[in-house]
PDB file of C-alpha atoms in Angstrom:
ATOM      1  CA  MET A  21      16.990 -23.965 -70.320  1.00 96.00           C
ATOM      2  CA  ALA A  22      19.875 -26.273 -68.839  1.00 97.00           C
ATOM      3  CA  VAL A  23      21.675 -24.837 -66.113  1.00 97.00           C
ATOM      4  CA  THR A  24      25.080 -25.707 -63.916  1.00 96.00           C
ATOM      5  CA  ALA A  25      26.838 -24.076 -61.516  1.00 95.00           C
ATOM      6  CA  HIS A  26      29.316 -25.146 -59.376  1.00 93.00           C
ATOM      7  CA  LYS A  27      32.571 -22.918 -58.743  1.00 90.00           C
ATOM      8  CA  ARG A  28      34.089 -22.487 -55.409  1.00 90.00           C
ATOM      9  CA  GLU A  29      34.378 -19.520 -55.761  1.00 90.00           C
ATOM     10  CA  ASN A  30      30.552 -18.649 -56.711  1.00 91.00           C
ATOM     11  CA  LEU A  31      29.750 -20.637 -53.253  1.00 94.00           C
ATOM     12  CA  GLY A  32      27.879 -18.262 -50.852  1.00 93.00           C
ATOM     13  CA  GLU A  33      26.037 -15.118 -51.924  1.00 96.00           C
ATOM     14  CA  PRO A  34      26.764 -15.093 -55.226  1.00 95.00           C
ATOM     15  CA  MET A  35      25.351 -18.721 -56.032  1.00 96.00           C
ATOM     16  CA  ARG A  36      21.619 -17.475 -53.910  1.00 97.00           C
ATOM     17  CA  ASP A  37      22.063 -14.447 -56.617  1.00 97.00           C
ATOM     18  CA  MET A  38      22.239 -16.618 -59.620  1.00 97.00           C
ATOM     19  CA  PHE A  39      20.272 -19.031 -58.317  1.00 98.00           C
ATOM     20  CA  ARG A  40      17.662 -16.214 -57.489  1.00 97.00           C
ATOM     21  CA  ALA A  41      17.853 -14.681 -60.926  1.00 98.00           C
ATOM     22  CA  ILE A  42      16.985 -17.684 -62.660  1.00 97.00           C
ATOM     23  CA  ARG A  43      13.972 -18.105 -60.341  1.00 97.00           C
ATOM     24  CA  ARG A  44      12.735 -14.982 -60.603  1.00 97.00           C
ATOM     25  CA  ILE A  45      13.218 -15.389 -64.427  1.00 97.00           C
ATOM     26  CA  VAL A  46      10.986 -18.845 -64.247  1.00 96.00           C
ATOM     27  CA  GLU A  47       8.421 -16.901 -62.082  1.00 95.00           C
ATOM     28  CA  GLU A  48       8.113 -14.215 -64.952  1.00 96.00           C
ATOM     29  CA  PHE A  49       8.281 -16.543 -67.824  1.00 96.00           C
ATOM     30  CA  THR A  50       6.350 -19.167 -67.149  1.00 92.00           C
ATOM     31  CA  ASP A  51       6.337 -21.245 -70.441  1.00 94.00           C
ATOM     32  CA  VAL A  52      10.726 -21.081 -69.325  1.00 96.00           C
ATOM     33  CA  LYS A  53      11.382 -24.282 -67.770  1.00 96.00           C
ATOM     34  CA  VAL A  54      14.956 -25.481 -65.699  1.00 97.00           C
ATOM     35  CA  ILE A  55      16.765 -28.502 -65.885  1.00 97.00           C
ATOM     36  CA  TYR A  56      19.524 -27.946 -63.225  1.00 97.00           C
ATOM     37  CA  PRO A  57      21.544 -31.254 -62.713  1.00 97.00           C
ATOM     38  CA  VAL A  58      22.714 -30.476 -59.303  1.00 96.00           C
ATOM     39  CA  HIS A  59      26.521 -31.142 -58.554  1.00 94.00           C
ATOM     40  CA  LEU A  60      27.616 -32.980 -55.256  1.00 94.00           C
ATOM     41  CA  ASN A  61      29.117 -30.495 -53.848  1.00 95.00           C
ATOM     42  CA  PRO A  62      27.038 -30.701 -50.494  1.00 96.00           C
ATOM     43  CA  GLN A  63      27.227 -26.957 -50.111  1.00 96.00           C
ATOM     44  CA  VAL A  64      25.697 -26.699 -54.011  1.00 96.00           C
ATOM     45  CA  ARG A  65      22.893 -28.912 -52.889  1.00 97.00           C
ATOM     46  CA  LYS A  66      22.199 -26.551 -50.018  1.00 97.00           C
ATOM     47  CA  ILE A  67      21.797 -23.608 -51.945  1.00 97.00           C
ATOM     48  CA  ALA A  68      20.224 -25.172 -55.071  1.00 97.00           C
ATOM     49  CA  ASP A  69      17.446 -26.872 -52.540  1.00 96.00           C
ATOM     50  CA  GLU A  70      17.341 -23.748 -50.672  1.00 96.00           C
ATOM     51  CA  GLU A  71      16.889 -21.244 -52.682  1.00 96.00           C
ATOM     52  CA  PHE A  72      14.628 -23.685 -55.695  1.00 95.00           C
ATOM     53  CA  GLY A  73      12.958 -25.444 -53.085  1.00 88.00           C
ATOM     54  CA  GLY A  74       9.254 -25.938 -54.124  1.00 87.00           C
ATOM     55  CA  CYS A  75       9.753 -24.874 -57.514  1.00 91.00           C
ATOM     56  CA  GLU A  76       8.093 -26.916 -59.616  1.00 91.00           C
ATOM     57  CA  ILE A  77       9.324 -25.506 -62.934  1.00 94.00           C
ATOM     58  CA  ILE A  78      13.006 -25.582 -62.035  1.00 97.00           C
ATOM     59  CA  HIS A  79      13.416 -29.802 -61.788  1.00 96.00           C
ATOM     60  CA  LEU A  80      16.506 -30.455 -59.821  1.00 96.00           C
ATOM     61  CA  ILE A  81      18.169 -33.389 -61.019  1.00 96.00           C
ATOM     62  CA  GLU A  82      20.896 -35.763 -60.522  1.00 97.00           C
ATOM     63  CA  PRO A  83      24.214 -35.318 -62.329  1.00 96.00           C
ATOM     64  CA  LEU A  84      24.095 -36.768 -65.962  1.00 96.00           C
ATOM     65  CA  ASP A  85      27.062 -38.802 -67.578  1.00 95.00           C
ATOM     66  CA  VAL A  86      28.120 -36.951 -70.837  1.00 93.00           C
ATOM     67  CA  VAL A  87      25.913 -37.977 -73.621  1.00 95.00           C
ATOM     68  CA  GLU A  88      23.122 -37.073 -71.746  1.00 96.00           C
ATOM     69  CA  PHE A  89      24.162 -33.994 -70.465  1.00 95.00           C
ATOM     70  CA  HIS A  90      25.037 -33.022 -74.519  1.00 95.00           C
ATOM     71  CA  ASN A  91      21.455 -33.712 -75.597  1.00 96.00           C
ATOM     72  CA  LEU A  92      19.603 -31.782 -72.567  1.00 97.00           C
ATOM     73  CA  MET A  93      22.302 -28.863 -74.056  1.00 96.00           C
ATOM     74  CA  LYS A  94      21.202 -29.564 -77.240  1.00 95.00           C
ATOM     75  CA  ALA A  95      17.197 -29.461 -76.591  1.00 96.00           C
ATOM     76  CA  SER A  96      17.928 -26.331 -74.446  1.00 96.00           C
ATOM     77  CA  TYR A  97      16.529 -22.787 -75.219  1.00 96.00           C
ATOM     78  CA  LEU A  98      19.934 -21.420 -73.694  1.00 95.00           C
ATOM     79  CA  ILE A  99      22.251 -22.175 -71.046  1.00 97.00           C
ATOM     80  CA  MET A 100      23.119 -20.284 -68.209  1.00 97.00           C
ATOM     81  CA  THR A 101      26.661 -21.621 -66.502  1.00 96.00           C
ATOM     82  CA  ASP A 102      29.689 -21.233 -64.659  1.00 94.00           C
ATOM     83  CA  SER A 103      31.419 -24.043 -66.063  1.00 90.00           C
ATOM     84  CA  GLY A 104      34.652 -23.591 -68.690  1.00 87.00           C
ATOM     85  CA  GLY A 105      33.747 -26.989 -69.907  1.00 88.00           C
ATOM     86  CA  ILE A 106      30.387 -26.216 -70.902  1.00 90.00           C
ATOM     87  CA  GLN A 107      31.143 -22.830 -72.264  1.00 91.00           C
ATOM     88  CA  GLU A 108      33.833 -24.630 -74.469  1.00 87.00           C
ATOM     89  CA  GLU A 109      30.888 -27.382 -75.785  1.00 88.00           C
ATOM     90  CA  ALA A 110      27.276 -25.324 -75.945  1.00 88.00           C
ATOM     91  CA  PRO A 111      28.473 -22.891 -78.712  1.00 86.00           C
ATOM     92  CA  ALA A 112      29.507 -25.951 -81.285  1.00 88.00           C
ATOM     93  CA  LEU A 113      25.237 -26.519 -80.557  1.00 92.00           C
ATOM     94  CA  GLY A 114      24.150 -23.253 -81.341  1.00 91.00           C
ATOM     95  CA  LYS A 115      23.026 -22.582 -78.085  1.00 93.00           C
ATOM     96  CA  PRO A 116      23.852 -19.028 -76.341  1.00 95.00           C
ATOM     97  CA  VAL A 117      25.278 -19.479 -73.359  1.00 95.00           C
ATOM     98  CA  LEU A 118      25.063 -17.064 -70.309  1.00 97.00           C
ATOM     99  CA  VAL A 119      28.369 -16.995 -68.166  1.00 97.00           C
ATOM    100  CA  MET A 120      27.153 -16.548 -64.296  1.00 97.00           C
ATOM    101  CA  ARG A 121      31.159 -15.444 -63.940  1.00 94.00           C
ATOM    102  CA  ASP A 122      32.792 -12.152 -63.222  1.00 92.00           C
ATOM    103  CA  THR A 123      35.757 -13.282 -65.656  1.00 91.00           C
ATOM    104  CA  THR A 124      36.339 -16.173 -67.857  1.00 91.00           C
ATOM    105  CA  GLU A 125      39.035 -18.456 -69.795  1.00 87.00           C
ATOM    106  CA  ARG A 126      37.416 -18.292 -73.008  1.00 88.00           C
ATOM    107  CA  PRO A 127      37.731 -14.464 -73.786  1.00 89.00           C
ATOM    108  CA  GLU A 128      37.571 -15.693 -77.678  1.00 89.00           C
ATOM    109  CA  GLY A 129      33.675 -16.716 -76.349  1.00 89.00           C
ATOM    110  CA  VAL A 130      33.093 -13.512 -75.823  1.00 92.00           C
ATOM    111  CA  GLU A 131      34.554 -12.050 -78.847  1.00 91.00           C
ATOM    112  CA  ALA A 132      32.801 -14.427 -81.054  1.00 90.00           C
ATOM    113  CA  GLY A 133      29.273 -13.752 -79.961  1.00 91.00           C
ATOM    114  CA  THR A 134      28.922 -17.176 -78.860  1.00 91.00           C
ATOM    115  CA  LEU A 135      29.061 -16.627 -74.871  1.00 94.00           C
ATOM    116  CA  LYS A 136      28.240 -13.270 -72.510  1.00 95.00           C
ATOM    117  CA  LEU A 137      29.371 -12.735 -69.435  1.00 95.00           C
ATOM    118  CA  ALA A 138      26.312 -12.006 -66.856  1.00 96.00           C
ATOM    119  CA  GLY A 139      28.553 -11.912 -64.154  1.00 96.00           C
ATOM    120  CA  THR A 140      27.012 -13.338 -60.211  1.00 96.00           C
ATOM    121  CA  LYS A 141      24.859 -10.386 -59.355  1.00 97.00           C
ATOM    122  CA  MET A 142      21.265 -11.290 -59.385  1.00 97.00           C
ATOM    123  CA  GLU A 143      19.739  -7.871 -61.602  1.00 98.00           C
ATOM    124  CA  ASP A 144      22.780  -8.704 -63.780  1.00 97.00           C
ATOM    125  CA  ILE A 145      21.711 -11.826 -64.885  1.00 98.00           C
ATOM    126  CA  TYR A 146      18.413 -11.464 -64.848  1.00 98.00           C
ATOM    127  CA  ARG A 147      18.804  -8.549 -67.063  1.00 97.00           C
ATOM    128  CA  GLU A 148      21.122 -10.955 -69.958  1.00 97.00           C
ATOM    129  CA  CYS A 149      18.597 -13.871 -69.217  1.00 97.00           C
ATOM    130  CA  ARG A 150      15.640 -11.575 -70.149  1.00 97.00           C
ATOM    131  CA  ARG A 151      17.153  -9.841 -73.249  1.00 97.00           C
ATOM    132  CA  LEU A 152      17.595 -13.276 -74.387  1.00 96.00           C
ATOM    133  CA  LEU A 153      13.971 -14.314 -74.257  1.00 97.00           C
ATOM    134  CA  THR A 154      12.390 -10.924 -75.524  1.00 97.00           C
ATOM    135  CA  GLU A 155      14.906  -9.883 -77.952  1.00 97.00           C
ATOM    136  CA  PRO A 156      14.784 -12.343 -81.202  1.00 96.00           C
ATOM    137  CA  GLU A 157      17.675 -10.451 -82.802  1.00 96.00           C
ATOM    138  CA  ILE A 158      20.049 -11.070 -80.253  1.00 95.00           C
ATOM    139  CA  TYR A 159      19.003 -13.981 -79.593  1.00 95.00           C
ATOM    140  CA  ARG A 160      19.589 -14.921 -83.180  1.00 94.00           C
ATOM    141  CA  ARG A 161      23.244 -13.719 -83.374  1.00 94.00           C
ATOM    142  CA  MET A 162      24.571 -15.340 -80.407  1.00 93.00           C
ATOM    143  CA  SER A 163      22.923 -18.603 -81.031  1.00 92.00           C
ATOM    144  CA  GLU A 164      24.426 -18.167 -85.056  1.00 92.00           C
ATOM    145  CA  ALA A 165      27.599 -16.938 -84.090  1.00 89.00           C
ATOM    146  CA  ARG A 166      30.755 -19.374 -84.064  1.00 82.00           C
ATOM    147  CA  ASN A 167      34.224 -19.212 -81.955  1.00 71.00           C
ATOM    148  CA  LYS A 168      36.781 -18.820 -84.628  1.00 67.00           C
ATOM    149  CA  GLU A 169      39.032 -21.871 -85.325  1.00 61.00           C
ATOM    150  CA  LEU A 170      42.473 -22.014 -84.502  1.00 52.00           C
ATOM    151  CA  PRO A 171      45.190 -22.942 -87.055  1.00 54.00           C
ATOM    152  CA  HIS A 172      46.152 -26.112 -87.837  1.00 54.00           C
ATOM    153  CA  ASP A 173      49.758 -27.419 -87.625  1.00 52.00           C
TER     154      ASP A 173
END
C-alpha cells in the first residue's frame, strides 16, 4: 500500500486519525505493508514518527521523484492519499484510491468509481480500507473503473 499525506487542513488530529487507521489495518492484516514517502513538512514528519514509530511494516522513506513514485503506485495494491495530484494519476494505473479527506476537487473520480472519499476519521478510513482488502468485488470494480474522458477541441 502506498500512502501520501501532507495537506495543511489535515495537520493535527485529522492526520493522527488517518495514521491510526493505517496502523490498525497493518496490525490486523499482517500481509499488508505500507510505504509512505513522508512529506518534508516538519509537522507531518513529527506526527508520522509519533504514530508509526516502532511499526516495522510501515516504511517511512524520504520523498521520491516522480518516476520512482509512479513505480511505487504501480506496484501497490491500493493507494491512500490526501493529495489532489495522486487522485488524478493513480486511477490511470488501475489502483483503487482512498481519499483521506472530507471533500475532493476531483468529484469526477468519485463519480466514476476510481476514488472513494474515506474522510479523516479513523473508523471511516479503517472501514473503507478493510472493505478493499476483504471484498474482492469492490476492489475489482474500483480498479477497473475509468475516469470519463474529457471532450477534445
